[in-house]
Coordinates of C-alpha atoms in Angstrom, one line a residue:
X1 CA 5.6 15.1 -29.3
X2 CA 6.0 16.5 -25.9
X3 CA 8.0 14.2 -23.2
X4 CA 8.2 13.3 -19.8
X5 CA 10.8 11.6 -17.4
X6 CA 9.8 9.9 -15.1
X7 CA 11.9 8.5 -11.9
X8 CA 11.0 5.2 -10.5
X9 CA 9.1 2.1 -11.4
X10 CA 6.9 1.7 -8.5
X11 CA 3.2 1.7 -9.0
X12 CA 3.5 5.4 -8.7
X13 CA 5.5 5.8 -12.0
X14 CA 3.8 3.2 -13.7
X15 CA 0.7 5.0 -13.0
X16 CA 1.7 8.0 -14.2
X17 CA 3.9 6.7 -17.7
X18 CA 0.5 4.9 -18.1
X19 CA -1.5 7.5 -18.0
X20 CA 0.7 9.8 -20.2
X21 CA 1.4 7.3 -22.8
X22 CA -2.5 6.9 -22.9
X23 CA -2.6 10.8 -24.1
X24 CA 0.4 9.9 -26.8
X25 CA 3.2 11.9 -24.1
X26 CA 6.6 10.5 -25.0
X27 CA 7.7 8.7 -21.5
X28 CA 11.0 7.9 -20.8
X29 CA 11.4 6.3 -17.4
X30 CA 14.2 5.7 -15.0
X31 CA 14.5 2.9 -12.4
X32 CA 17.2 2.3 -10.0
X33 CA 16.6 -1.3 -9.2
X34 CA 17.3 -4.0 -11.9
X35 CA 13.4 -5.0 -11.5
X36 CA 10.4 -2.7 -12.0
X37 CA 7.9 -3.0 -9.2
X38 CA 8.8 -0.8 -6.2
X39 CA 8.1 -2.3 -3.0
X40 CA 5.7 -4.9 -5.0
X41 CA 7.2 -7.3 -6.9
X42 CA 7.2 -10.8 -7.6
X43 CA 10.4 -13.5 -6.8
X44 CA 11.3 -16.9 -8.4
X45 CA 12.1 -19.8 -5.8
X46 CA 15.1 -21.0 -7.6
X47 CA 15.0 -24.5 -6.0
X48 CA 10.8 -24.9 -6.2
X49 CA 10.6 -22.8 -9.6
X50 CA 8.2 -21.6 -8.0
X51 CA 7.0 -17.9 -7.7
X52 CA 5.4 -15.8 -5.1
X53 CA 5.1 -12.0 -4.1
X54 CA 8.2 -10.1 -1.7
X55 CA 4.9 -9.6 0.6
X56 CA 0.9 -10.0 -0.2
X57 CA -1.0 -6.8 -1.4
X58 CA -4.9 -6.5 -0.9
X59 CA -6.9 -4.6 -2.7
X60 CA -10.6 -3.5 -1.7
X61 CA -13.2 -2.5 -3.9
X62 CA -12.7 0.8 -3.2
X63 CA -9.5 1.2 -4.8
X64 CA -11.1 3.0 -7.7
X65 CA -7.7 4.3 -8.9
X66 CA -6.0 1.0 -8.5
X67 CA -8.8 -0.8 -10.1
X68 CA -9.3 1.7 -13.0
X69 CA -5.7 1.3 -13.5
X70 CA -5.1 -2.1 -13.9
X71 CA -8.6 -2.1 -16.1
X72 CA -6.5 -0.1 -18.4
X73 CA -3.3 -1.9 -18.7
X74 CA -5.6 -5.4 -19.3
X75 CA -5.4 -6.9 -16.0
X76 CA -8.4 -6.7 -14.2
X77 CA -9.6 -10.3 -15.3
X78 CA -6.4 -11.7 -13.5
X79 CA -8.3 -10.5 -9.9
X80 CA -10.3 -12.5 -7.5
X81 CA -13.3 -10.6 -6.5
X82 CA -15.2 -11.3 -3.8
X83 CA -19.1 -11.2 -4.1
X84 CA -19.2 -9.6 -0.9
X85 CA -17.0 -8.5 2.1
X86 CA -16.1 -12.0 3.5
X87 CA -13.5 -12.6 6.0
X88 CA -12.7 -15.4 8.3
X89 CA -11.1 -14.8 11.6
X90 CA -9.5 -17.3 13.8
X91 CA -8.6 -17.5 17.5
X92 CA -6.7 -20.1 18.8
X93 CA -7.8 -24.1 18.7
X94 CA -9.1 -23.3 15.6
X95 CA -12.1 -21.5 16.2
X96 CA -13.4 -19.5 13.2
X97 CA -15.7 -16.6 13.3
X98 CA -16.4 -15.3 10.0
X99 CA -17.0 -11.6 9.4
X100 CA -19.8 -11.8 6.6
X101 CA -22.3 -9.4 5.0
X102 CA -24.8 -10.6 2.6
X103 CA -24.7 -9.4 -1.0
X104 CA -27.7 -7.2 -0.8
X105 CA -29.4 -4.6 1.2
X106 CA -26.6 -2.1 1.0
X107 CA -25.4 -0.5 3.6
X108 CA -27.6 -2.8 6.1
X109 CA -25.7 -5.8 4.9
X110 CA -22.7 -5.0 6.4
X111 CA -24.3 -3.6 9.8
X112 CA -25.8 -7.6 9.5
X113 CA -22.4 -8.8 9.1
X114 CA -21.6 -7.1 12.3
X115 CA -24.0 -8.5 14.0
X116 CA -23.2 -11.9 13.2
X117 CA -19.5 -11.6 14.1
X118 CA -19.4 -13.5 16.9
X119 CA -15.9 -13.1 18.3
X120 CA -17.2 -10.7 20.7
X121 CA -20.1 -10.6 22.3
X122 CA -23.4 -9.2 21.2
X123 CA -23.3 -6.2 23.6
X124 CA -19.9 -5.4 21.9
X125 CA -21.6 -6.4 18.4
X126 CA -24.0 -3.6 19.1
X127 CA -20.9 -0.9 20.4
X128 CA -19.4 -1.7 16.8
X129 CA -22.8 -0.7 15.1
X130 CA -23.3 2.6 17.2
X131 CA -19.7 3.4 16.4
X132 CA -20.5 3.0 12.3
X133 CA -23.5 4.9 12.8
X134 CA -21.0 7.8 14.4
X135 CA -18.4 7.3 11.4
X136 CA -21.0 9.3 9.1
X137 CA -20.8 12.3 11.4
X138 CA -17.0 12.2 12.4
X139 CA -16.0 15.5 11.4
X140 CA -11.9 16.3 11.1
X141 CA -11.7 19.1 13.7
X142 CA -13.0 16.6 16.1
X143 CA -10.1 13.8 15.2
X144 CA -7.5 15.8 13.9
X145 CA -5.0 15.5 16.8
X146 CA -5.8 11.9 18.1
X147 CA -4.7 8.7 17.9
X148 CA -7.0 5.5 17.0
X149 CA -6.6 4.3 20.4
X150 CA -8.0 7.6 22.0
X151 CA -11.0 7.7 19.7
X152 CA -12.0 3.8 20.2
X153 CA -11.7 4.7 23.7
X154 CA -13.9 7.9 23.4
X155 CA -16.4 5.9 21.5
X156 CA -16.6 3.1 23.9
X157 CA -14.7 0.3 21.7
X158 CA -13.3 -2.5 24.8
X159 CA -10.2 -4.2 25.2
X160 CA -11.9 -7.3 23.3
X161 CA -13.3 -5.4 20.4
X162 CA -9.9 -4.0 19.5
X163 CA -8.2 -7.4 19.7
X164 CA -11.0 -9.0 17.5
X165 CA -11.3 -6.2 15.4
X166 CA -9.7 -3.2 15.1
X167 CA -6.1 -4.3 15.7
X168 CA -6.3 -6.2 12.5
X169 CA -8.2 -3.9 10.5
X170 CA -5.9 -0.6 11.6
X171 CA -2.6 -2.9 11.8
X172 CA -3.3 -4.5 8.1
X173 CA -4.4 -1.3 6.7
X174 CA -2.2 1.6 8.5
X175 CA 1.1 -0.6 9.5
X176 CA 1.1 1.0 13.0
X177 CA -0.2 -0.1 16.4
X178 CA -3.4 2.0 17.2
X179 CA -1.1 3.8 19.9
X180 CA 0.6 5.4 16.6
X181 CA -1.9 5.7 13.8
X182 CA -3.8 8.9 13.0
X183 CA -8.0 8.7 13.8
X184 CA -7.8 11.3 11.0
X185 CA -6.5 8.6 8.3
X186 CA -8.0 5.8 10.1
X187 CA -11.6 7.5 8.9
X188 CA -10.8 8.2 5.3
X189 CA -10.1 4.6 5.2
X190 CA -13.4 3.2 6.8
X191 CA -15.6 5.9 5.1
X192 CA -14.0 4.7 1.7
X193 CA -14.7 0.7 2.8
X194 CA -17.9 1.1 4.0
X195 CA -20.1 4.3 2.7
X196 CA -18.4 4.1 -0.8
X197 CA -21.0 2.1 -2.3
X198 CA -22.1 -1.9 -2.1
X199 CA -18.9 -3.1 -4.1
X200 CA -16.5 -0.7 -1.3
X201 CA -15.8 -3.2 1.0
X202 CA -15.4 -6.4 -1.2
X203 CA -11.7 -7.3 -0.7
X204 CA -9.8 -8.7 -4.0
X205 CA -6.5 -11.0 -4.6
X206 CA -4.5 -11.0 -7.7
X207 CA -4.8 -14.0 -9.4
X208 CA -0.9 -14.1 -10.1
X209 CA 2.2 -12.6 -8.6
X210 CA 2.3 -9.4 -8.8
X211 CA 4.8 -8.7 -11.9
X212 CA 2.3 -10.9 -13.8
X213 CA -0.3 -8.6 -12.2
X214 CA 1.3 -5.1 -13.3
X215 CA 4.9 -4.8 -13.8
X216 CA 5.0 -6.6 -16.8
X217 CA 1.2 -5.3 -18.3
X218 CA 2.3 -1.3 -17.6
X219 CA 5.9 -1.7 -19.5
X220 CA 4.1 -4.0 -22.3
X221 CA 1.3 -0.8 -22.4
X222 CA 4.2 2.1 -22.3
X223 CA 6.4 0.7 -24.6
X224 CA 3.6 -0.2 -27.6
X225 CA 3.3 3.7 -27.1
X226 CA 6.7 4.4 -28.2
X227 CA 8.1 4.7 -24.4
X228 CA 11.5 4.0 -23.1
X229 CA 12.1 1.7 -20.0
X230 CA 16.0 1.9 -18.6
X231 CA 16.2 -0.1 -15.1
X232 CA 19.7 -0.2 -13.3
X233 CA 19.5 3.1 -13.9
X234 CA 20.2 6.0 -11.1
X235 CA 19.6 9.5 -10.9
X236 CA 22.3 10.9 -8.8
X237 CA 21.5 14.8 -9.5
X238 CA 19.1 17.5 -10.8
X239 CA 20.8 20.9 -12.9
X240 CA 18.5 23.5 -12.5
X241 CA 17.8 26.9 -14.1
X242 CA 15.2 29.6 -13.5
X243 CA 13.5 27.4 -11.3
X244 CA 13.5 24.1 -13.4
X245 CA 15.4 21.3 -14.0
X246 CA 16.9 21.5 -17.2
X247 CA 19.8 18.1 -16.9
X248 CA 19.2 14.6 -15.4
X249 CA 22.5 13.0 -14.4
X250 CA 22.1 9.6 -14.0
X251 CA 24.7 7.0 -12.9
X252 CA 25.3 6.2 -17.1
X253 CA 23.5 8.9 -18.7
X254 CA 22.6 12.2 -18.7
X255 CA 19.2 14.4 -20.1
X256 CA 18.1 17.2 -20.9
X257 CA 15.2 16.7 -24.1
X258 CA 12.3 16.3 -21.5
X259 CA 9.5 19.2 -21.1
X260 CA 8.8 18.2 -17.8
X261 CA 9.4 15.3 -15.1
X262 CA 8.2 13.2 -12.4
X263 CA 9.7 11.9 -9.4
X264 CA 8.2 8.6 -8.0
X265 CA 10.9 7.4 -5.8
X266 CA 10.6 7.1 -1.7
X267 CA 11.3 10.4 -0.1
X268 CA 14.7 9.2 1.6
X269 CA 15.2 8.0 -1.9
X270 CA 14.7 11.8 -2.6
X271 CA 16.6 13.4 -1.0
X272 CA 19.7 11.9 -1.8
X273 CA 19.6 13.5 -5.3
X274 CA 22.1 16.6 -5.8
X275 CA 20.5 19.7 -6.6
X276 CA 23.5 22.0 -8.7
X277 CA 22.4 25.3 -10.0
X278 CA 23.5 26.5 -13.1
X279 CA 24.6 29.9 -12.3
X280 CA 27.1 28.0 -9.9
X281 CA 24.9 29.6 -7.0
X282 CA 23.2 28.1 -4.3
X283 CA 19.4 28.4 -3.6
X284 CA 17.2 27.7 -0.5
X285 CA 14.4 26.7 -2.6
X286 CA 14.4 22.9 -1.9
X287 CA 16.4 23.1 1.5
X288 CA 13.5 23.3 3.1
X289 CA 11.2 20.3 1.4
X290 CA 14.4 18.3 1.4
X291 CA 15.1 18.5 4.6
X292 CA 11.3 17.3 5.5
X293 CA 11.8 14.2 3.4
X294 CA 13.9 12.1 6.1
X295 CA 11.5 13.1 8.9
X296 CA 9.2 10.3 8.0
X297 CA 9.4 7.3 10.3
X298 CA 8.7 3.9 9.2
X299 CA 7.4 0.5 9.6
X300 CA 8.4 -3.0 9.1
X301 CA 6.3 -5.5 7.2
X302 CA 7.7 -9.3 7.4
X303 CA 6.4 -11.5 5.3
X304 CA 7.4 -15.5 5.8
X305 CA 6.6 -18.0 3.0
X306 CA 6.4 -21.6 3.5
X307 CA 6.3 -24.4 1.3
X308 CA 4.0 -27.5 1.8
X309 CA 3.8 -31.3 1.4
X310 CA 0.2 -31.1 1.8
X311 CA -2.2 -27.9 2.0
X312 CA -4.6 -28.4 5.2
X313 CA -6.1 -24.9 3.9
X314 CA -9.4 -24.3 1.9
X315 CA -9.6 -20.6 2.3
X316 CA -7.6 -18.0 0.3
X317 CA -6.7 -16.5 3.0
X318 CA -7.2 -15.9 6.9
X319 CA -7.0 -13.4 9.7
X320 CA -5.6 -14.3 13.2
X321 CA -7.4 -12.9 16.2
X322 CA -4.5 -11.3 18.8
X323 CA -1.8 -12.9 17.2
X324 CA 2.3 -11.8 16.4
X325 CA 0.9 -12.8 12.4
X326 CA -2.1 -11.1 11.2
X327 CA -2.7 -12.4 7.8
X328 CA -2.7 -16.2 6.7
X329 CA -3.2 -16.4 2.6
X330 CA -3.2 -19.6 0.7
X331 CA -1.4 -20.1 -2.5
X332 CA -1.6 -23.9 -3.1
X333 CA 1.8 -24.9 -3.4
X334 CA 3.0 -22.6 -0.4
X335 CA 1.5 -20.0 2.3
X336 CA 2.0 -16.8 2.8
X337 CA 2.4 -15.4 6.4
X338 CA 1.8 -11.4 7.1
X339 CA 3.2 -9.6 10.2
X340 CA 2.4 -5.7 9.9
X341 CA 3.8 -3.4 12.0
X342 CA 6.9 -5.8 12.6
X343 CA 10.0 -3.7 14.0
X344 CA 9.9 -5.9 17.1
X345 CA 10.8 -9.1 15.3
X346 CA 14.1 -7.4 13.3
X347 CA 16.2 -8.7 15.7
X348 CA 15.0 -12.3 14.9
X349 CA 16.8 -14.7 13.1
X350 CA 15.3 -16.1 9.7
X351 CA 15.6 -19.8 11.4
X352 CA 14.2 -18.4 15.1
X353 CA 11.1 -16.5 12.7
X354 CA 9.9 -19.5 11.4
X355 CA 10.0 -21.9 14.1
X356 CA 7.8 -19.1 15.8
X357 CA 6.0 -19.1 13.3
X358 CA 5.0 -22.6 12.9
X359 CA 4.2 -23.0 16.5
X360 CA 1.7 -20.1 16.2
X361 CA 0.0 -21.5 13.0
X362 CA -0.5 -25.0 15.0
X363 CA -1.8 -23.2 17.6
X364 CA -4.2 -21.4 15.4
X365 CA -5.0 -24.1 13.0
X366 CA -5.3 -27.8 14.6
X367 CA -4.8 -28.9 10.7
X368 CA -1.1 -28.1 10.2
X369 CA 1.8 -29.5 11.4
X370 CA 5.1 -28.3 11.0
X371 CA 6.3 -31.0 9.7
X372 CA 4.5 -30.3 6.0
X373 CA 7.2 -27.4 5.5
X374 CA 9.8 -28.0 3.5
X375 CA 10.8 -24.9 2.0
X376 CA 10.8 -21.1 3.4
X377 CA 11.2 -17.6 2.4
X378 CA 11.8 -14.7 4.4
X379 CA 10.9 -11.4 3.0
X380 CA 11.7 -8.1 5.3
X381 CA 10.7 -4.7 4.3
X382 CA 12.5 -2.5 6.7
X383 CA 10.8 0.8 4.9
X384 CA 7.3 -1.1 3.8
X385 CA 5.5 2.1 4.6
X386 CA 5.8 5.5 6.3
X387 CA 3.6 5.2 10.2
X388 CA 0.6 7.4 9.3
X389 CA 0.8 9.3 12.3
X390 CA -0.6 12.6 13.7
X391 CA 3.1 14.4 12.6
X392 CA 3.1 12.3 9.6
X393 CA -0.3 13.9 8.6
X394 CA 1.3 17.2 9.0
X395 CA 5.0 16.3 7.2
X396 CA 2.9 15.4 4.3
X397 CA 1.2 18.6 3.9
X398 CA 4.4 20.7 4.0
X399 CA 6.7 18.8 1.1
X400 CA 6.1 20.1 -2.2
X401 CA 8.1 20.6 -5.3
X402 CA 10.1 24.1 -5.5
X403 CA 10.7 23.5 -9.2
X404 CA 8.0 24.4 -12.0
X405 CA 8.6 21.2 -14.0
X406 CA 9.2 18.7 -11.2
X407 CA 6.0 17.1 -9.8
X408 CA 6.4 14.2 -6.6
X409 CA 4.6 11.1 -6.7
X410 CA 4.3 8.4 -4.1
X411 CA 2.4 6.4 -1.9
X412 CA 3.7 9.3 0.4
X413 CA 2.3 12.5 -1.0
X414 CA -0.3 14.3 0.6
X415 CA -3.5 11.9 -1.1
X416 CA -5.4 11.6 2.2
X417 CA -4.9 8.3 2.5
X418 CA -2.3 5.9 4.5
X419 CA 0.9 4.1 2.2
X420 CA -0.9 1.8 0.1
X421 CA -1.3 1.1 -3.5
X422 CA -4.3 3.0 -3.6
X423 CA -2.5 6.3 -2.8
X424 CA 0.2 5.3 -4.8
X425 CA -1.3 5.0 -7.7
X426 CA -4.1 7.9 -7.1
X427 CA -0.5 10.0 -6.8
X428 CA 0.6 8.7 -10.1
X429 CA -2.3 10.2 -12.0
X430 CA -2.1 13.1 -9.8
X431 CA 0.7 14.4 -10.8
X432 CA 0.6 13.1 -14.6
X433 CA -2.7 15.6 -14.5
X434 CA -0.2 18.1 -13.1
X435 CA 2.4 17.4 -16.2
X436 CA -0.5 17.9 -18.1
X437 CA -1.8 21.1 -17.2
X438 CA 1.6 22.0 -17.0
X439 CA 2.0 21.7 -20.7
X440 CA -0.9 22.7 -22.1
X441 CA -2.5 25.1 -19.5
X442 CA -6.1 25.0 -18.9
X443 CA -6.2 23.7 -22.5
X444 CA -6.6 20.4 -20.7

């Protein structure tokens, strides 16, 4: 039976020991962190026993990867999906102004639900519309070298349509301001929501925390295929040979009975890995992509969790119109609060965060008080996700592996699309294809 080793438990590696296990490869995979799950994972509240997510994940209908994915580990029942694109967003005092297309007539629906968004004003209703119309014919020569802030302003997009709009949509989705994030990604991402087909733009919620979600269905799925999971476990360094890697020194172990492997691990993660070459010489071959892996900047995401008396909520979740939180989701027994983009609030205290916080949900929502908290959880992912910039675009295109039996995954390789769980696990079965072909030529 041919093997595989596969670095990091993220949804990249999942992905990819799922897949391979699917087509009976042996996996044996490696995870540095005592817990599976990347930078999506699920926490226990010891005092509450209560559980809930390090920081909310959508998903959108078109995430066909992510969706075919879970579909195949058993866990697509355990997801909330929306008949059609639905999304209520709130200025302050409470006023809601729901973004919502009706379940037929696609693509019309959504230019109706556009229409009907009455946060900004009709005139700006029909400056959206004329801008969708354009998305069809945005070609990547034209975009290539701007940021979304220059091409909302070539395309007419005011001051209010970004605040009720586009800030949310490019802040949620990109993790960057729209001074930062590339028009070029920014695009893949629309045309993928909205011209991919009636379900595209339906957004879906997990049911469960996410380790119920995955983590625990992809181990259950790779080891009832005779795979090995070892967690705790670090590679610290890569023997090569002939250009390939023929030893995996890990922290406790070391191996060399794999045909090929995959890395899945965050490219500062990366690069921290030894190269030593057998013949006791050195080699330029992975200075160069090495080097490029700590060029990526990155973004914060905080996520604040609070526990209530009483839930004033009825929606599963909420976006806030030019506010410091973009993202309000209900869980019953406690909200979950979603700042994107939030290196400005680092320097904040967890106790300073959620006073803040409180006093901008009451100002939002009439209904709470912040006096139903009684618990709270702060969650801050310094590296949540590479800023999908104009360079980054560029970075990405120049890392690649340097060794014949080493293929990258990550939400970070060149997929096309911005760090989310889409291109995370789209790389995944990326470069388990690669293993494949790898092995067995074009056989497969």
């Amino acid at each position: 039976m041919k093997s595989c080793l596969i670095i990091g438990g993220g949804f990249a590696g999942l992905s990819s020991a799922v897949f391979l296990s699917e087509k009976k490869i042996q996996i044996n995979l490696l995870e540095a962190s005592p817990k599976l799950g990347g930078r999506a994972y699920s926490l226990t509240h010891p005092q509450l026993n209560d559980s809930f997510d390090n920081g909310q994940h959508i998903l959108m209908g078109c995430y066909e990867e992510t969706i075919s994915f879970l579909k195949k580990i058993g866990s697509y029942e355990n997801l909330i999906v929306q008949d059609s694109l639905e999304i209520d967003f709130v200025q302050p005092g409470g006023i809601v102004h729901p973004l919502k297309s009706p379940k037929h007539f696609y693509p019309f629906n959504l230019l109706i639900g556009i229409l009907n968004y009455k946060a900004i004003s009709l005139k700006e209703r029909a400056k959206v519309v004329d801008f969708f119309l354009d998305l069809a014919c945005c070609f990547e020569d034209d975009i290539k070298d701007k940021s979304v802030e220059q091409w909302l302003n070539e395309k007419g997009q005011s001051q209010r349509i970004k605040k009720a709009l586009w800030e949310i949509i490019v802040v949620g989705a990109l993790n960057t301001d729209l001074k930062n994030a590339s028009a070029f990604t920014f695009v893949q991402i629309l045309k993928r929501i909205f011209f991919d087909g009636p379900h595209a733009s339906k957004i879906i919620i997990p049911k469960s925390g996410l380790t119920e979600l995955y983590v625990k269905q992809s181990q259950k799925f790779i080891e009832q295929r005779g795979g090995k999971i070892s967690s705790s476990e670090r590679v610290l360094k890569f023997l090569v040979s002939d250009k390939k890697i023929v030893k995996v020194i890990s922290d406790t172990s070391e191996y060399t009975n794999f045909d090929s492997l995959i890395c899945a691990i965050p490219p500062h993660a990366l690069s921290k890995i030894e190269i030593e070459y057998e013949n006791g010489n050195s080699s330029k071959d992975f200075e160069q992509p090495k080097n490029l892996l700590n060029e990526f900047n990155y973004s914060e995401i905080l996520n604040v969790h609070l526990w209530l008396k009483e839930n004033p909520f009825n929606k599963k979740f909420y976006g806030l119109i030019d506010s410091k939180i973009h993202w309000l989701f209900n869980h019953g027994k406690h909200i979950s609060l979603t700042t994107s983009n939030a290196n400005a609030l680092s320097g904040m205290s967890n106790t300073e965060i959620v006073s803040e916080f409180n006093s901008e949900i009451e100002k939002y929502f009439p209904i709470f008080k912040s006096d139903l908290v009684t618990n709270s959880k702060i969650i801050k992912e310094k590296r949540a996700t590479f800023i999908p910039d104009v360079r980054a675009n560029l970075l990405r295109t120049k890392i690649f592996s340097p060794f014949e039996n080493l293929f990258l995954a990550g939400d970070w390789i060149d997929t096309g699309l911005p760090s989310t769980i889409e291109s995370a696990v789209l790389s995944g079965r990326i470069a388990a294809e690669d293993f494949l072909k790898f092995i067995y030529g074009d056989t497969y």
